[in-house]
Tab-separated table of C-alpha atoms in Angstrom:
chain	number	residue	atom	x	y	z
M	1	UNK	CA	-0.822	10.447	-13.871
M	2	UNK	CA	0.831	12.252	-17.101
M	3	UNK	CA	2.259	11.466	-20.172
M	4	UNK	CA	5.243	12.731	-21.178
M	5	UNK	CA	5.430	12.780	-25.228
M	6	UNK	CA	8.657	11.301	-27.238
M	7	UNK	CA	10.918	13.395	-28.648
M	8	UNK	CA	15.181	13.161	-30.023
M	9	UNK	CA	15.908	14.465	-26.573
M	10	UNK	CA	13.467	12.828	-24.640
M	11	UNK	CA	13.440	10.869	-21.274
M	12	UNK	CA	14.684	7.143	-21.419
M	13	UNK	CA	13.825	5.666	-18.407
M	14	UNK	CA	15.311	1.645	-18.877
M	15	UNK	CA	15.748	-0.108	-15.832
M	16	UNK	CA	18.266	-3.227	-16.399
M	17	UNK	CA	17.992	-6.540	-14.938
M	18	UNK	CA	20.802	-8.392	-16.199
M	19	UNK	CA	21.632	-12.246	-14.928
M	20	UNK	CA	24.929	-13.170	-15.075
M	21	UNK	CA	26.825	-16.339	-14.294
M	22	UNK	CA	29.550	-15.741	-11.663
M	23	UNK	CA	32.204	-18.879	-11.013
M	24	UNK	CA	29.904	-20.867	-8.759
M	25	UNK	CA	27.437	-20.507	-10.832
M	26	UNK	CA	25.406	-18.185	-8.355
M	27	UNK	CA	23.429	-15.332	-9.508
M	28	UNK	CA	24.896	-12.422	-9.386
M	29	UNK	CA	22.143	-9.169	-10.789
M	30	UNK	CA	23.104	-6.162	-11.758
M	31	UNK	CA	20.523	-3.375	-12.239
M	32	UNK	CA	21.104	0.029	-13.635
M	33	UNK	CA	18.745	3.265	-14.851
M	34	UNK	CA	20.121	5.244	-17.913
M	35	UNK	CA	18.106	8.424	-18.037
M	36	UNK	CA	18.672	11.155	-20.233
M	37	UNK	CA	16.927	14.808	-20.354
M	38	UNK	CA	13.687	15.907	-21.079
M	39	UNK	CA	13.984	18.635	-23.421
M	40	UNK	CA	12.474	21.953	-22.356
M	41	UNK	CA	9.689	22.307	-24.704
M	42	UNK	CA	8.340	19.028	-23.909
M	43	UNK	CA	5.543	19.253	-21.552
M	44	UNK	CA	3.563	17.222	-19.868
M	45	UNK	CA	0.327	16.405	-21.465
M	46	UNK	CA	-2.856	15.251	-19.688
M	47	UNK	CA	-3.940	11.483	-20.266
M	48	UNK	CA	-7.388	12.316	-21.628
M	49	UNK	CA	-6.035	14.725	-24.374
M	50	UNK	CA	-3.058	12.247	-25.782
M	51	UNK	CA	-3.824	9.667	-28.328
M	52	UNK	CA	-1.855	6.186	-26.753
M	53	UNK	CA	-0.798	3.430	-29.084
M	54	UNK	CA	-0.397	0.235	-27.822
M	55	UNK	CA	2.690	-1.834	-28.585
M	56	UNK	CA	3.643	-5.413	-28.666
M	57	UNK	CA	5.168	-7.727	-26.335
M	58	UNK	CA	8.380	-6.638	-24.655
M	59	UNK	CA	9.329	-10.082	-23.832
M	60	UNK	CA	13.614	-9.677	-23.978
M	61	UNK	CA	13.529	-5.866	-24.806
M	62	UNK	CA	17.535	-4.983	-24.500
M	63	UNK	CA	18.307	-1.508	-23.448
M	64	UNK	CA	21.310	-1.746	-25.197
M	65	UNK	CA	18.889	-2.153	-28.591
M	66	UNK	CA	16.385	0.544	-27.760
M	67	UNK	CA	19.203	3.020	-27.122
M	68	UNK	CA	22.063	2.359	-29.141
M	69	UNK	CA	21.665	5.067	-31.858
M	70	UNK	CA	21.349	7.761	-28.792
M	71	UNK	CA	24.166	6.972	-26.433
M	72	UNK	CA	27.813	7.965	-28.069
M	73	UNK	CA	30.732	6.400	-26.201
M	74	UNK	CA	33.152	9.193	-24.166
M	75	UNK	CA	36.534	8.925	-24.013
M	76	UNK	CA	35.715	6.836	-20.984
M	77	UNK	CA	33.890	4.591	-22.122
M	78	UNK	CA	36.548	3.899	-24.898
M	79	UNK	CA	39.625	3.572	-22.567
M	80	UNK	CA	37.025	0.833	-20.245
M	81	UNK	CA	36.810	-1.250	-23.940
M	82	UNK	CA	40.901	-1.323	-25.089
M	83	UNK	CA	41.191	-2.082	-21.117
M	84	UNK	CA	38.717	-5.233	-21.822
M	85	UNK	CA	40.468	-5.749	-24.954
M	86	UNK	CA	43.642	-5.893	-23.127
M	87	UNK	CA	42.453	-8.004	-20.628
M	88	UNK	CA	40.849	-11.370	-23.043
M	89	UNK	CA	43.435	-11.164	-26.327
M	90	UNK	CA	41.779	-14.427	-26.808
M	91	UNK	CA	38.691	-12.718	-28.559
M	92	UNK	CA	40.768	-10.537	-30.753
M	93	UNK	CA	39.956	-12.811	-33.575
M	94	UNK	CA	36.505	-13.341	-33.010
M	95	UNK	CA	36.649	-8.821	-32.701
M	96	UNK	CA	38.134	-8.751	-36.321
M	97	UNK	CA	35.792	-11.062	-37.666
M	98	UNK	CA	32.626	-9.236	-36.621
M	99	UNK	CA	33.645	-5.787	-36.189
M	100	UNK	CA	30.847	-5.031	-38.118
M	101	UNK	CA	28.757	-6.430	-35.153
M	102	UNK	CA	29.665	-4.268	-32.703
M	103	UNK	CA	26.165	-4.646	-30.559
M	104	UNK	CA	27.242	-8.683	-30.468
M	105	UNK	CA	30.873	-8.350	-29.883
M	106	UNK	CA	29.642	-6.116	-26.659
M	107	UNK	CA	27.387	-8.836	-25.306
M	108	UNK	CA	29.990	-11.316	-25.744
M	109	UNK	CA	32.420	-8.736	-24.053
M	110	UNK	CA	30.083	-7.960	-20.838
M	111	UNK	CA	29.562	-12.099	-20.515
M	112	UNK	CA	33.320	-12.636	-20.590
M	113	UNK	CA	33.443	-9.764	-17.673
M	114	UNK	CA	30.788	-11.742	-15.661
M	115	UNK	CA	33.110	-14.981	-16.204
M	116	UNK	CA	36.798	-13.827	-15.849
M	117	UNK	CA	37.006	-15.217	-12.517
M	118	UNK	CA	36.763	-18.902	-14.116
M	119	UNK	CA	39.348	-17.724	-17.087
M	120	UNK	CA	42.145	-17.208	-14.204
M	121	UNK	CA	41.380	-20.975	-13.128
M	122	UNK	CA	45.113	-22.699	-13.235
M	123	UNK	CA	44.277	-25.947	-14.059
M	124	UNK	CA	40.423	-25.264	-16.421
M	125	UNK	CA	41.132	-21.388	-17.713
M	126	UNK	CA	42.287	-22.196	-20.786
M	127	UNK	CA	40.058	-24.804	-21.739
M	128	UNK	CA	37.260	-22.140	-20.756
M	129	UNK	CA	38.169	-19.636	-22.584
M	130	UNK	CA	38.299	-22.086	-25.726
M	131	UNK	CA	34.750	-23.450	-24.831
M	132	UNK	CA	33.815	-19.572	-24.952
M	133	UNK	CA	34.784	-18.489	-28.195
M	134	UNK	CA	33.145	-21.810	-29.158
M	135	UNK	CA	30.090	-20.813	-27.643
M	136	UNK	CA	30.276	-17.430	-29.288
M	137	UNK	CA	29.878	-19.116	-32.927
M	138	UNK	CA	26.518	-19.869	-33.535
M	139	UNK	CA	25.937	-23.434	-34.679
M	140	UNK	CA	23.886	-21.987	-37.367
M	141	UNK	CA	22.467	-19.012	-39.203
M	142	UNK	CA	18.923	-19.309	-41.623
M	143	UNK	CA	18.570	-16.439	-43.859
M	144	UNK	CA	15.672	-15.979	-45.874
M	145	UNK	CA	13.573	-13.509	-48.349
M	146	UNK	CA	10.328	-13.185	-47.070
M	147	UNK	CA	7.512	-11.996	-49.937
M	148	UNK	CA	4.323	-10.776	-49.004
M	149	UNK	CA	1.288	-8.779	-50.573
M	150	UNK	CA	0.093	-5.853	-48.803
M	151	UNK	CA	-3.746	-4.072	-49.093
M	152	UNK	CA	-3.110	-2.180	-52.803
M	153	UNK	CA	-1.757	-5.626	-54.177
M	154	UNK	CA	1.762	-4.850	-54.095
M	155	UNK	CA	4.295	-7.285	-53.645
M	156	UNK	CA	6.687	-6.432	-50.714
M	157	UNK	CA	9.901	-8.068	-49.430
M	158	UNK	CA	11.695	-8.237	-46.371
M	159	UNK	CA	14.354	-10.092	-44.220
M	160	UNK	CA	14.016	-12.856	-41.656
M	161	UNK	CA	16.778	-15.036	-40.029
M	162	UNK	CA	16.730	-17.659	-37.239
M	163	UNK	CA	20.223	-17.729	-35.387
M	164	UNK	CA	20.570	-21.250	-33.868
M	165	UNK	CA	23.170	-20.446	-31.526
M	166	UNK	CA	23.548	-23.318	-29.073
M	167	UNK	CA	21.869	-26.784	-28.925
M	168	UNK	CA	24.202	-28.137	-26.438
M	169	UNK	CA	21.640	-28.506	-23.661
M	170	UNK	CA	18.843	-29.477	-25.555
M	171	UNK	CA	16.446	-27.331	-28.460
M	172	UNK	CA	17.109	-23.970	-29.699
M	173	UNK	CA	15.170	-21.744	-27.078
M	174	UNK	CA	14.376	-17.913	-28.513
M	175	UNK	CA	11.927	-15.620	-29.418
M	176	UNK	CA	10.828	-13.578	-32.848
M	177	UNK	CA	11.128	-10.213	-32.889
M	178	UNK	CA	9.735	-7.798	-35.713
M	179	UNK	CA	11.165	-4.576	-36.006
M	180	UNK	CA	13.071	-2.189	-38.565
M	181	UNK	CA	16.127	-2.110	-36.707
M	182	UNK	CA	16.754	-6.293	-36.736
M	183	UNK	CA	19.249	-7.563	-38.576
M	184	UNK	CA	21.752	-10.825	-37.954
M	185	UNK	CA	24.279	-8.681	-35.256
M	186	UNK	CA	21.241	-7.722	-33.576
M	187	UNK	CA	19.752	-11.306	-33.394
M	188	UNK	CA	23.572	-12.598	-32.293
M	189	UNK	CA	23.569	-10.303	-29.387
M	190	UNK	CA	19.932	-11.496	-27.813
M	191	UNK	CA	20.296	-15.264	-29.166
M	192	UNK	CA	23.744	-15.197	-27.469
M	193	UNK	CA	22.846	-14.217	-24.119
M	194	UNK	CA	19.581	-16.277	-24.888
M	195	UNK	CA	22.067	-19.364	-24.204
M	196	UNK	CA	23.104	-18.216	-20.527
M	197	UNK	CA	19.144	-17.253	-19.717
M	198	UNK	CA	18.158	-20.770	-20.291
M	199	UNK	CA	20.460	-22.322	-18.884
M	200	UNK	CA	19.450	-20.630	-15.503
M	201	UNK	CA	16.405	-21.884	-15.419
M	202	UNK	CA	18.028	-25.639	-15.421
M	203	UNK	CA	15.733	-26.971	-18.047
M	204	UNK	CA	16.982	-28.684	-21.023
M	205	UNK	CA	16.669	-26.084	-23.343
M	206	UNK	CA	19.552	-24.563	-25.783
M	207	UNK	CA	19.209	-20.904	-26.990
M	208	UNK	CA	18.511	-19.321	-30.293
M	209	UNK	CA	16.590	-16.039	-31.802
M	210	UNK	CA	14.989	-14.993	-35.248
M	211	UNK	CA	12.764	-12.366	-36.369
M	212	UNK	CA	12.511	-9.727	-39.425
M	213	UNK	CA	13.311	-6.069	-40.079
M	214	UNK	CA	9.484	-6.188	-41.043
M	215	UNK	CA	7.436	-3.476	-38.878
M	216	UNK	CA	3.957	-4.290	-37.216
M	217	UNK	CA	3.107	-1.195	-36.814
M	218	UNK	CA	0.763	0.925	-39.048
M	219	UNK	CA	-0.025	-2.749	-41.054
M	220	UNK	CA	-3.631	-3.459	-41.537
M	221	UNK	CA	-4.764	-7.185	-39.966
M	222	UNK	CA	-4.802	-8.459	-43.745
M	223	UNK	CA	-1.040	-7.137	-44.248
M	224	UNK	CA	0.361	-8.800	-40.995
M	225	UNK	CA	-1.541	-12.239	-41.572
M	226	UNK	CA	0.349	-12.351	-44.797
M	227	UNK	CA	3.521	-11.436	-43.524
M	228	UNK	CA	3.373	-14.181	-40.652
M	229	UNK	CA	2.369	-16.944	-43.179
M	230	UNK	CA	4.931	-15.986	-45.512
M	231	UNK	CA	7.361	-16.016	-42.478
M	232	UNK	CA	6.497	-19.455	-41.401
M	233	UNK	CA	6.634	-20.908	-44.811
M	234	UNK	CA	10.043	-20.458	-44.661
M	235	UNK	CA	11.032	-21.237	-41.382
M	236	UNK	CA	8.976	-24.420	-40.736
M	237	UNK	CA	11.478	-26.521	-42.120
M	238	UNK	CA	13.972	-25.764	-39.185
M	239	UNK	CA	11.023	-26.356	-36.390
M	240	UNK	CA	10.380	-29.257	-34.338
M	241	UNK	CA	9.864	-29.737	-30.743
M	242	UNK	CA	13.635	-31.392	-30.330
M	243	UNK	CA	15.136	-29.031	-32.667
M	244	UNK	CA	13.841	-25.274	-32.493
M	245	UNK	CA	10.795	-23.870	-30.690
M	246	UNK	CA	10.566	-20.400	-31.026
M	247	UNK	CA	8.146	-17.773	-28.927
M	248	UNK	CA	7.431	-14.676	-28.888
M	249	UNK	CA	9.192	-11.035	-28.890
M	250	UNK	CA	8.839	-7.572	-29.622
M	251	UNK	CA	6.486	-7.002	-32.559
M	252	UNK	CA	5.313	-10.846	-31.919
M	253	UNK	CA	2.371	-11.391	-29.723
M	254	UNK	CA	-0.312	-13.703	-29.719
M	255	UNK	CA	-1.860	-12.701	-32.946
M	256	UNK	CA	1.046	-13.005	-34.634
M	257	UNK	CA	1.915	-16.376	-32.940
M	258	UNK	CA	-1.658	-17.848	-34.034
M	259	UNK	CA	-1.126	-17.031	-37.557
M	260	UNK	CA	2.469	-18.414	-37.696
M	261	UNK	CA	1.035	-21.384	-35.932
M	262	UNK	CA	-1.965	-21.577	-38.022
M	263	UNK	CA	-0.021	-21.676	-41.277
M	264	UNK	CA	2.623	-24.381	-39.895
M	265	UNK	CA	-0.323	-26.966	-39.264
M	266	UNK	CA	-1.690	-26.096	-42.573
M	267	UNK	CA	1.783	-27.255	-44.159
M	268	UNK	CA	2.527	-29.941	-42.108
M	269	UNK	CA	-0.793	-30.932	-41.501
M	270	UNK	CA	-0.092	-31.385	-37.724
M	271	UNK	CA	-1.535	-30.618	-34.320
M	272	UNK	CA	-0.746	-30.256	-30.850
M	273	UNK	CA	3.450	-29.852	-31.997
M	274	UNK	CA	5.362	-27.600	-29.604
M	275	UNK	CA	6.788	-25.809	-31.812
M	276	UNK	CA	5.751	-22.424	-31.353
M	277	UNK	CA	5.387	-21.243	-27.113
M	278	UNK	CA	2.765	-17.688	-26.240
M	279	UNK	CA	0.227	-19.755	-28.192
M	280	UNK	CA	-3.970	-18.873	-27.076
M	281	UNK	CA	-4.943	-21.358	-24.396
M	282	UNK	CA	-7.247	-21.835	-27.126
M	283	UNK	CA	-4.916	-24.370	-29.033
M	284	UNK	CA	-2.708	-25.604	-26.619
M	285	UNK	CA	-0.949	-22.179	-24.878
M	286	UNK	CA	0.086	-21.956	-20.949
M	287	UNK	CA	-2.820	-20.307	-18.451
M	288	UNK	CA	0.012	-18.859	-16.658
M	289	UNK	CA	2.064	-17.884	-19.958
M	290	UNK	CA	0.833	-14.220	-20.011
M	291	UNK	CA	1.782	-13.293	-16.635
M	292	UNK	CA	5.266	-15.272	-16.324
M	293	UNK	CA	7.813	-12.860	-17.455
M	294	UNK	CA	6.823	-10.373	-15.885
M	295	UNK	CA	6.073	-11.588	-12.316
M	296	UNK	CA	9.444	-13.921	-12.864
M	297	UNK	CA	11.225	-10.109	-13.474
M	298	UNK	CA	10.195	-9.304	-9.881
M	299	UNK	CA	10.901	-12.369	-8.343
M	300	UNK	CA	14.188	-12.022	-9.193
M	301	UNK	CA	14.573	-8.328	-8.424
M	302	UNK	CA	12.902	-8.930	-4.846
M	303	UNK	CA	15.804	-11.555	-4.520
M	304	UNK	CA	18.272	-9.056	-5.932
M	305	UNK	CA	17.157	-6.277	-3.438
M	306	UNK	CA	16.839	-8.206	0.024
M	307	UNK	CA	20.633	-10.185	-0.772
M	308	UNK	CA	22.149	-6.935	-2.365
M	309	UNK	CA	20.595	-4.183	-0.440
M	310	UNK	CA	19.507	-5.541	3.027
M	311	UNK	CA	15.912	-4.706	2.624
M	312	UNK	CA	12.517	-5.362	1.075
M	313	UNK	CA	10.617	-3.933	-2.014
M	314	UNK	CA	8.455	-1.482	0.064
M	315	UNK	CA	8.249	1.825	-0.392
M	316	UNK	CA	11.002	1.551	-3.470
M	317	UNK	CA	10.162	3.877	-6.206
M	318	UNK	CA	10.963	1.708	-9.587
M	319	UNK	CA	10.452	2.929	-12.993
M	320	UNK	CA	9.226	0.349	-15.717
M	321	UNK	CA	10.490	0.101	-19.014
M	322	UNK	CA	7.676	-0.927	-21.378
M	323	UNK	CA	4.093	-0.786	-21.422
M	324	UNK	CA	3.173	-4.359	-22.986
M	325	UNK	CA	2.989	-7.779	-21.148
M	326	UNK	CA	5.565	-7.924	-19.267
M	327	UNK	CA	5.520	-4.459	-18.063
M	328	UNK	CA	1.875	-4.493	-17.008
M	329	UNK	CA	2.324	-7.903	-15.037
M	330	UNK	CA	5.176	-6.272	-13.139
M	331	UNK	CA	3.839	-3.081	-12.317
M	332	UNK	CA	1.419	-5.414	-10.701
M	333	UNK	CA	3.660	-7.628	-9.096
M	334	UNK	CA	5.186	-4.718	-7.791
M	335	UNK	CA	2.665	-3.085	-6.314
M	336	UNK	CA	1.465	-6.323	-4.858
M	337	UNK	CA	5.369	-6.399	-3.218
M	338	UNK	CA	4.557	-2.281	-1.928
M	339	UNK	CA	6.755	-1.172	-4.284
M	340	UNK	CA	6.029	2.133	-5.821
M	341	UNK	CA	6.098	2.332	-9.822
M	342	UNK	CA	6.638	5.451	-10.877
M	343	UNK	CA	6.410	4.784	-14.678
M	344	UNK	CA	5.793	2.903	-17.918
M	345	UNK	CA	6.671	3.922	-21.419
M	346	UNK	CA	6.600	2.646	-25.181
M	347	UNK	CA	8.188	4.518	-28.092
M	348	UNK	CA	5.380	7.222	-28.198
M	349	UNK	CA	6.823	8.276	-24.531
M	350	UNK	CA	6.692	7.987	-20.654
M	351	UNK	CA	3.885	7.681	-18.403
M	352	UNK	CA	4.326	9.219	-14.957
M	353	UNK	CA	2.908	8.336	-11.874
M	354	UNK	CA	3.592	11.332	-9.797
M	355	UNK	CA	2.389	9.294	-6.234
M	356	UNK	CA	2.954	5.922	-7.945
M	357	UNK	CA	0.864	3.496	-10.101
M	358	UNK	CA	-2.814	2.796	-8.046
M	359	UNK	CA	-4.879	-0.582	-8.981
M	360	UNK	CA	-7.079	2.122	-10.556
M	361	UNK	CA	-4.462	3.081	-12.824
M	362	UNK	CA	-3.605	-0.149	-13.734
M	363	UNK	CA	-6.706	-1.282	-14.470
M	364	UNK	CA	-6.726	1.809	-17.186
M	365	UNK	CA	-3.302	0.553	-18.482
M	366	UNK	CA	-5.009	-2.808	-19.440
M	367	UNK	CA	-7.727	-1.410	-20.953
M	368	UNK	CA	-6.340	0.857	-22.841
M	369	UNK	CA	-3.731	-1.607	-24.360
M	370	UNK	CA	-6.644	-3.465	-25.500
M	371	UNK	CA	-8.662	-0.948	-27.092
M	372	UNK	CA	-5.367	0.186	-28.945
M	373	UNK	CA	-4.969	-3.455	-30.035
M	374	UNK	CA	-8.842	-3.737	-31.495
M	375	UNK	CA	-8.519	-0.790	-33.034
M	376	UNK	CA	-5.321	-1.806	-34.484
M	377	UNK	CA	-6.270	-4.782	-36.272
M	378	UNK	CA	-9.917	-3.430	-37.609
C-alpha cells in the first residue's frame, strides 16, 4: 500500500459513473478514467511516514468540478463543442445568457447529447426541446450573506445559495456542499443534473442544490458550529418537508448536518421535520443512510459491466475516486463483488494498492478517517 503525495502535476485518478436518460427512458452508463502524469520528483511515500487528513463526504463529487482548473480544451475538444452548438441552435440563447457559466452550460450540453434521440421525434421534438430549456431555468435562486464569528472574535462573511431548480415531481431534492470553489454556476451544474438523478429513482422527489464558498477545513469545532447555525438561519425559511429537503455534500457530513439541524428546531421549535436527510440515527437519520451511496454506485456499475461488457466484476482492477463515505462503502462493495480496487484518493493525494485493497486495508482506511475526524474537531 503507498501513498502517492499531491502535487500541480499530480495523478488524477476519477472514475465517472454518469446516468443518463436515453429515449425509452432506459439507462444507459457511461464510465470513463481521466488520468494525468505523475511528475518525476514525486515519489512514493510509505503509509507510516505520511501525515493523512481526512475529508468530508463525497456524496455527488463531479469530476468535471475537481478538475476543471487542470484540463485546457484542445483544438479538439473545441471543434466537438461548435459541432454541439451546431447541432441544438435552440440553446443559443440560454449559451448567451450564461456564458459566464460555462461548467452549467456543459452539463446542460452533455444532457441534451444523452436526449437528442427524443429531439428528432416528428410529432413531440419540438415540444421537447421547449420543455428542456424550461427545465434548464431554475424555478428559483436564494442568495444570502452568511456572518459568522471565528476563535479571535472576528466577524467573517461568506456566500451561500440554494438553487431550487425543479419541483415538478415533488420537493426540491439536493445536497450542501462547502467549499472555496462554489459559487451559483457551480451549484446550476450539480442541481441541474440533480433533477434527472431523482427522477431515476421513481420517487416523488424534484431536484435542487445549495452550499457556500465557506471551507471546512483547517476551522476549529467552535468556528464550523457557528458557520452552520448562521447558515441555517438563513435558509430555514425555504425548508419544509413538501418544499425543500436538503442533505448532505462535500464539506457537509454528519456534524455539520446535526448542527444545521440543531439550530432549525431551535428556531422553529420543531421535531421530527424531514427537512434535513444524513441526520445521526440518533434524531431520526436512516441505519442504512451511511452505506447507500456507495453500495448503490456499485450496484449500478455491476449492472453497467455484465449488460455493457458481457462479464462480471471479478478480477476488474477499479480505481476509486475519494476516500470519504461513499468511497469507503464501495471499495467494500467491491471487494465483496471480487473486484480489485486499486486506489482511493482525497486532495492530499492517491493511495495505491499495488495487489489491490485487502479487508485489512480497509479496516485501516476506516480508522484512520476517524482518527483524522477526532482530531479535527478537538
Amino acid at each position: 500500500m503507498r501513498i502517492m503525495p499531491s502535487r500541480i502535476n499530480h495523478v488524477v485518478l476519477l472514475l465517472l459513473y454518469t446516468v443518463r436518460v436515453g429515449a425509452s427512458t432506459s439507462h444507459k452508463i457511461e464510465h470513463s478514467t481521466i488520468q494525468t502524469q505523475l511528475s518525476k520528483d514525486n515519489q512514493p511515500t510509505d503509509i507510516t511516514k505520511t501525515n493523512t487528513n481526512c475529508v468530508g463526504d463525497d456524496t455527488n463529487m463531479a469530476p468535471r468540478d475537481l478538475a476543471q482548473t487542470a484540463l485546457v480544451p484542445n483544438k479538439q475538444e473545441n471543434q466537438q463543442q461548435q459541432q454541439q452548438h451546431d447541432k441544438f441552435p435552440f440553446l443559443k440563447d440560454l449559451r448567451v445568457k450564461y456564458s459566464h457559466q460555462p461548467i452549467f452550460l456543459q452539463a446542460v450540453e452533455e444532457m441534451a447529447l444523452s436526449l437528442e434521440p427524443i429531439f428528432a421525434d416528428e410529432n413531440k421534438g419540438e415540444f421537447y426541446k421547449q420543455a428542456f430549456v424550461a427545465m434548464a431555468e431554475p424555478e428559483r435562486t436564494i442568495s444570502f450573506r452568511v456572518p459568522w464569528m471565528d476563535d479571535g472574535g472576528r466577524q467573517r462573511f461568506n456566500r451561500g445559495w440554494r438553487v431550487e431548480f425543479s419541483s415538478v415531481l415533488g420537493p426540491y431534492k439536493g445536497g450542501l456542499r462547502f467549499h472555496p470553489t462554489v459559487n451559483d454556476g457551480v451549484l446550476k451544474f450539480l442541481g441541474f443534473e440533480q433533477i434527472f438523478k431523482n427522477a431515476l429513482t421513481g420517487l416523488p422527489l424534484g431536484g435542487g442544490k445549495g452550499g457556500s464558498d465557506f471551507d471546512p477545513k483547517g476551522k476549529s469545532e467552535g468556528e464550523v458550529r457557528r458557520f452552520c447555525e448562521s447558515f441555517m438561519t438563513e435558509l430555514f425559511r425555504y425548508l419544509h418537508p413538501s418544499t425543500d429537503v436538503p442533505a448532505g455534500d462535500i464539506g457537509v457530513g454528519g456534524r455539520e448536518i446535526g448542527y444545521m439541524y440543531g439550530q432549525y428546531k431551535r428556531i422553529t421549535a420543531k421535531y421530527g421535520e424531514g427537512v434535513l436527510t444524513g441526520k445521526s440515527m440518533l434524531f431520526g437519520g436512516s441505519e442504512f443512510r451511511p452505506e447507500a451511496t456507495g453500495y448503490g454506485l456499485i450496484y449500478i456499475t455491476k449492472i453497467a459491466v455484465e449488460k455493457k461488457l458481457g462479464r462480471t466484476l471479478e478480477g476488474v482492477c477499479c480505481a476509486v475516486s475519494g476516500s470519504g463515505n461513499v468511497a469507503q462503502f464501495a471499495a467494500k462493495k467491491l471487494m465483496e463483488f471480487d473486484a480489485k480496487v486499486m486506489t482511493l484518493s482525497d486532495s492530499n493525494g492517491v493511495l495505491v494498492f499495488d495487489d489491490g485493497m485487502t479487508e485489512d486495508d480497509w479496516d485501516t482506511v476506516v480508522e484512520v478517517s476517524i482518527k483524522c475526524y477526532l482530531l479535527d474537531i478537538v
